[in-house]
Coordinates of C-alpha atoms and ligand atoms in Angstrom, one line a residue:
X100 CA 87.1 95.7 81.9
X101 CA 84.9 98.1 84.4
X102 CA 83.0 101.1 82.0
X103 CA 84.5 103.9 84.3
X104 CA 88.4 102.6 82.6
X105 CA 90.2 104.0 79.7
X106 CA 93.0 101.0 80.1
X107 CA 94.0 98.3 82.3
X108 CA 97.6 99.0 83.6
X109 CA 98.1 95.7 85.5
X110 CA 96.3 92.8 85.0
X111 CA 95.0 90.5 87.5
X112 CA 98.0 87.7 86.4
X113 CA 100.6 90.3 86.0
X114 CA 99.6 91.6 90.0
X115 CA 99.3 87.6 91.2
X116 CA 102.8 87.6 90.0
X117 CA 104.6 90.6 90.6
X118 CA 103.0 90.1 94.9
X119 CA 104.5 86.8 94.4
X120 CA 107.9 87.6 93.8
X121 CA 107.8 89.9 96.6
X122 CA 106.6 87.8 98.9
X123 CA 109.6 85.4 97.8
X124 CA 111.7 88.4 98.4
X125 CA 110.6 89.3 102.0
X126 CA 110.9 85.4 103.4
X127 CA 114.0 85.1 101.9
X128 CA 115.5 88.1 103.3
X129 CA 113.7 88.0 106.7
X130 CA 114.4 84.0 106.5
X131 CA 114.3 82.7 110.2
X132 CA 112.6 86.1 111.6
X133 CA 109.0 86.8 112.4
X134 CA 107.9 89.6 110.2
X135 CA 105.1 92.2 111.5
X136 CA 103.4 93.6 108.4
X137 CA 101.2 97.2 108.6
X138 CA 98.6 97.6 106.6
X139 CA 97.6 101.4 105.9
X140 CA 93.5 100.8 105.3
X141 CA 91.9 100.8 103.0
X142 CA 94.0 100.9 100.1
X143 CA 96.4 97.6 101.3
X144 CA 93.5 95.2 102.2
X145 CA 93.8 93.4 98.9
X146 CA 97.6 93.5 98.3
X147 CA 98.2 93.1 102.0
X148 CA 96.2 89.8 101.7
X149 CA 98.0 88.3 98.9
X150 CA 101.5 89.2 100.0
X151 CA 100.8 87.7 103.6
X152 CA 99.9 84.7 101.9
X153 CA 102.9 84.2 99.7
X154 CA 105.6 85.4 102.7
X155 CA 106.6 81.7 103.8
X156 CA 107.5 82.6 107.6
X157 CA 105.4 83.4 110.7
X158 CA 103.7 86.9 110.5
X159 CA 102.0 89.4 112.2
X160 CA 99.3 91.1 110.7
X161 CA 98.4 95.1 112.0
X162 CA 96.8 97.9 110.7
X163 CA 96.1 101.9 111.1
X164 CA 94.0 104.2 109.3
X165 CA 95.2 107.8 108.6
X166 CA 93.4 110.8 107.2
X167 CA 95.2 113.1 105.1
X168 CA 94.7 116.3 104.1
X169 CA 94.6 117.5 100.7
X170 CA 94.3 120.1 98.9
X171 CA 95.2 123.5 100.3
X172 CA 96.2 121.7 103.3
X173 CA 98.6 119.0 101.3
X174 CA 101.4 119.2 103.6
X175 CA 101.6 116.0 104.7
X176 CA 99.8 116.7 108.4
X177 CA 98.1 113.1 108.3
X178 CA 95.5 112.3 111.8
X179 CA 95.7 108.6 113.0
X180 CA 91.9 107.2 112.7
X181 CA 92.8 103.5 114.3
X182 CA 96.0 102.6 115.3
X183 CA 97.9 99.2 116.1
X184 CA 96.5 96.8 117.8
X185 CA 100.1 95.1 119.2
X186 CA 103.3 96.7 120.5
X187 CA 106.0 96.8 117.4
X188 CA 108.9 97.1 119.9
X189 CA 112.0 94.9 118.9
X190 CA 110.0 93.6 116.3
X191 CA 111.1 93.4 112.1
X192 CA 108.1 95.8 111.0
X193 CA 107.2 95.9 107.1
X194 CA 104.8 99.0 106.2
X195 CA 102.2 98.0 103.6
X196 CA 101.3 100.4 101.2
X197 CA 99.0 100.7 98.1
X198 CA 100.5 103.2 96.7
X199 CA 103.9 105.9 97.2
X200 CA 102.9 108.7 95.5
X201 CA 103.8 112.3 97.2
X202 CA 106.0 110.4 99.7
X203 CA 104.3 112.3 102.3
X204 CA 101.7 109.8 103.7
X205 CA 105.1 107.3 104.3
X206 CA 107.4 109.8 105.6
X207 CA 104.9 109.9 108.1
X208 CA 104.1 106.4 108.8
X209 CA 108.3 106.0 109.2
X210 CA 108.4 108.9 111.6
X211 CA 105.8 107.9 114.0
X212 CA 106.6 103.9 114.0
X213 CA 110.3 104.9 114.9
X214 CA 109.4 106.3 118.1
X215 CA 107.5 102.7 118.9
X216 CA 111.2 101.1 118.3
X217 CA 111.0 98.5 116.3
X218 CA 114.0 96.2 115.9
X219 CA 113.5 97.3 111.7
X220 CA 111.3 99.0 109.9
X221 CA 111.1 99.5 106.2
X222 CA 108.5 100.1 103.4
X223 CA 106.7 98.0 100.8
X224 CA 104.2 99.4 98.3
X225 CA 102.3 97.6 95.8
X226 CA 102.9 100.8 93.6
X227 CA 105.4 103.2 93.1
X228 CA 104.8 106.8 91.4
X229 CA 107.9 108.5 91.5
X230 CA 107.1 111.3 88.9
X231 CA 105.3 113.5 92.1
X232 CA 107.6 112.6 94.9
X233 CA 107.8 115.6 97.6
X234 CA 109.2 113.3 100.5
X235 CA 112.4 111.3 99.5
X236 CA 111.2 107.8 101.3
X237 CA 113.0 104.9 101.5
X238 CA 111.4 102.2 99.7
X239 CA 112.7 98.5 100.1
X240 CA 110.2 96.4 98.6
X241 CA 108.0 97.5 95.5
X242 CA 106.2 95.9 92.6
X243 CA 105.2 98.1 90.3
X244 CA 106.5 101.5 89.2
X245 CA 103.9 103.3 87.3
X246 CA 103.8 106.4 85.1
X247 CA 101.9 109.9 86.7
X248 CA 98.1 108.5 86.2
X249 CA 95.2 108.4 88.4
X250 CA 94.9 104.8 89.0
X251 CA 92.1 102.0 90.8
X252 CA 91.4 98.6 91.6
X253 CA 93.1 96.4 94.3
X254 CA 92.4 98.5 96.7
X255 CA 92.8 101.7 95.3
X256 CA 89.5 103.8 94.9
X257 CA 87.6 106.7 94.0
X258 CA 85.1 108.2 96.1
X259 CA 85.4 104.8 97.5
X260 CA 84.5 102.9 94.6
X261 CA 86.3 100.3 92.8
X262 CA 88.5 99.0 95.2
X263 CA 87.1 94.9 94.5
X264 CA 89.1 95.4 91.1
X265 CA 91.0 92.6 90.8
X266 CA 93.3 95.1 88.0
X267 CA 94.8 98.2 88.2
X268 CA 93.3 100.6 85.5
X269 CA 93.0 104.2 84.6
X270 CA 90.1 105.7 85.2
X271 CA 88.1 107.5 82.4
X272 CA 87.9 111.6 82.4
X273 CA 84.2 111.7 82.4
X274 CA 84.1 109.3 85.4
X275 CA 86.2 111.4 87.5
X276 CA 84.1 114.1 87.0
X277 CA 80.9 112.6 86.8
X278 CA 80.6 109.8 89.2
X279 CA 80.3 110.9 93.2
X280 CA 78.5 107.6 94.3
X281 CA 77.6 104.0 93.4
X282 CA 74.3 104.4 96.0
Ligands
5GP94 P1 101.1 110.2 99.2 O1 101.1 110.6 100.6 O2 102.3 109.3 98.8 O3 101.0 111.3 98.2 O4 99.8 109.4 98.9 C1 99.5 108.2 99.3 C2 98.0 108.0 99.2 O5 97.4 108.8 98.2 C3 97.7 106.6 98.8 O6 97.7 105.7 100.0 C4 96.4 106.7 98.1 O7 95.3 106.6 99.0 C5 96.4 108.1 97.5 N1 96.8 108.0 96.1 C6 97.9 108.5 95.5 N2 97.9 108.3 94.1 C7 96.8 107.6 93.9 C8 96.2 107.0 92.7 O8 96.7 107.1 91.6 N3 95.0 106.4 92.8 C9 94.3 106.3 94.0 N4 93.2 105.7 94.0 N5 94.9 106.8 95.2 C10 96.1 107.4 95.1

C-alpha cells in the first residue's frame, strides 16, 4: 500500500471485477447497438480503459475536460477545457465518470450533451458517493457505492498525484495537508 493511505477501500481484484460485471451489463443491455462512451479526463482514463475492454460490442471512444469551481464558487458552473472530438447525434452515448459525488459536475455533463441529441444518453461512474448529493442525477450504471471519504487511485488524484493506483484508498490526514507536489 502507497505511504500517503490510511486503508485500501477497493482492491485492484475487487475493481478488475466489479468493471467487469459492468461491462457485461452495458453489452448485454446495448446488445446489437454501437455504444459511444465519454470519458470526463482525467479521473476516467483508467476505469474508462478497463470498461471499454470488457463491453463486447463495437464502441466509440470520446472525451472532454471540464474545470470546476470550487469552493466559494461550488455551484456547479463547470468551463469545457476540450470537448468531443465526433458528433453524438442519434448515437447511444454512455457518460464515464470517476466519481458522482455533489451530482453537480454530471448534471452538467447531461444538460449540455442533450442539446447535441443523442439517440440516449445515460451515466456510468466507477464510484458512487451519495452521502453529499446536491444534484439528483440519474445514474444507470455504477460499481461501487462508497461511504463520505476523500478517496485516490484509478484515476482519482490529489494535487494530481496518485492517479497510477491500481486501488482505491483513503488518503492519510497528514498527507492532505502536507503534500502539494511529487516534483
Ligand atoms: P461532483 O461534481 O459530483 O461533486 O464531483 C465530481 C468530481 O469531483 C469528480 O470527477 C472528482 O474529480 C472530484 N471528486 C469528488 N469526490 C472525490 C474524491 O473522493 N476523491 C477525488 N480524488 N476526487 C473527488
Amino acid at each position: 500500500m502507497h505511504k500517503d493511505l490510511q486503508e485500501i477501500l477497493i482492491s485492484a481484484a475487487e475493481l478488475d471485477a466489479g468493471v467487469k460485471k459492468l461491462g457485461e451489463r452495458i453489452s448485454r443491455d446495448y446488445a446489437g447497438r454501437c455504444v459511444t462512451l465519454v470519458g470526463v479526463l482525467k479521473g476516467c482514463v483508467l476505469f474508462m480503459s478497463d470498461l471499454a475492454k470488457s463491453i463486447s460490442l463495437d464502441t466509440r471512444l470520446d472525451f472532454m475536460m471540464l474545470s470546476s469551481y470550487s469552493g466559494a464558487h461550488s455551484t456547479g458552473v463547470v468551463r469545457i477545457l476540450l470537448d468531443l472530438k465526433e458528433s453524438i447525434e442519434d448515437y447511444d452515448v454512455l457518460i464515464v465518470e470517476d466519481i458522482v459525488d455533489s451530482g453537480l459536475t454530471m448534471e452538467y455533463m447531461l444538460q449540455n450533451l442533450k442539446t447535441r441529441r443523442p439517440r440516449s444518453l445515460e451515466v456510468c461512474t466507477l464510484l458512487d458517493k451519495p452521502s453529499r448529493r446536491k444534484a439528483q442525477v440519474p445514474i444507470k450504471y455504477s460499481a461501487f457505492t462508497i461511504p463520505d471519504k476523500f478517496v485516490v487511485g484509478y484515476g482519482l488524484d490529489y494535487n494530481g498525484i496518485y492517479r497510477n493506483l491500481p486501488y482505491i484508498g483513503v488518503l492519510k490526514e497528514s498527507a492532505i495537508e502536507g503534500k502539494t507536489s511529487c516534483r
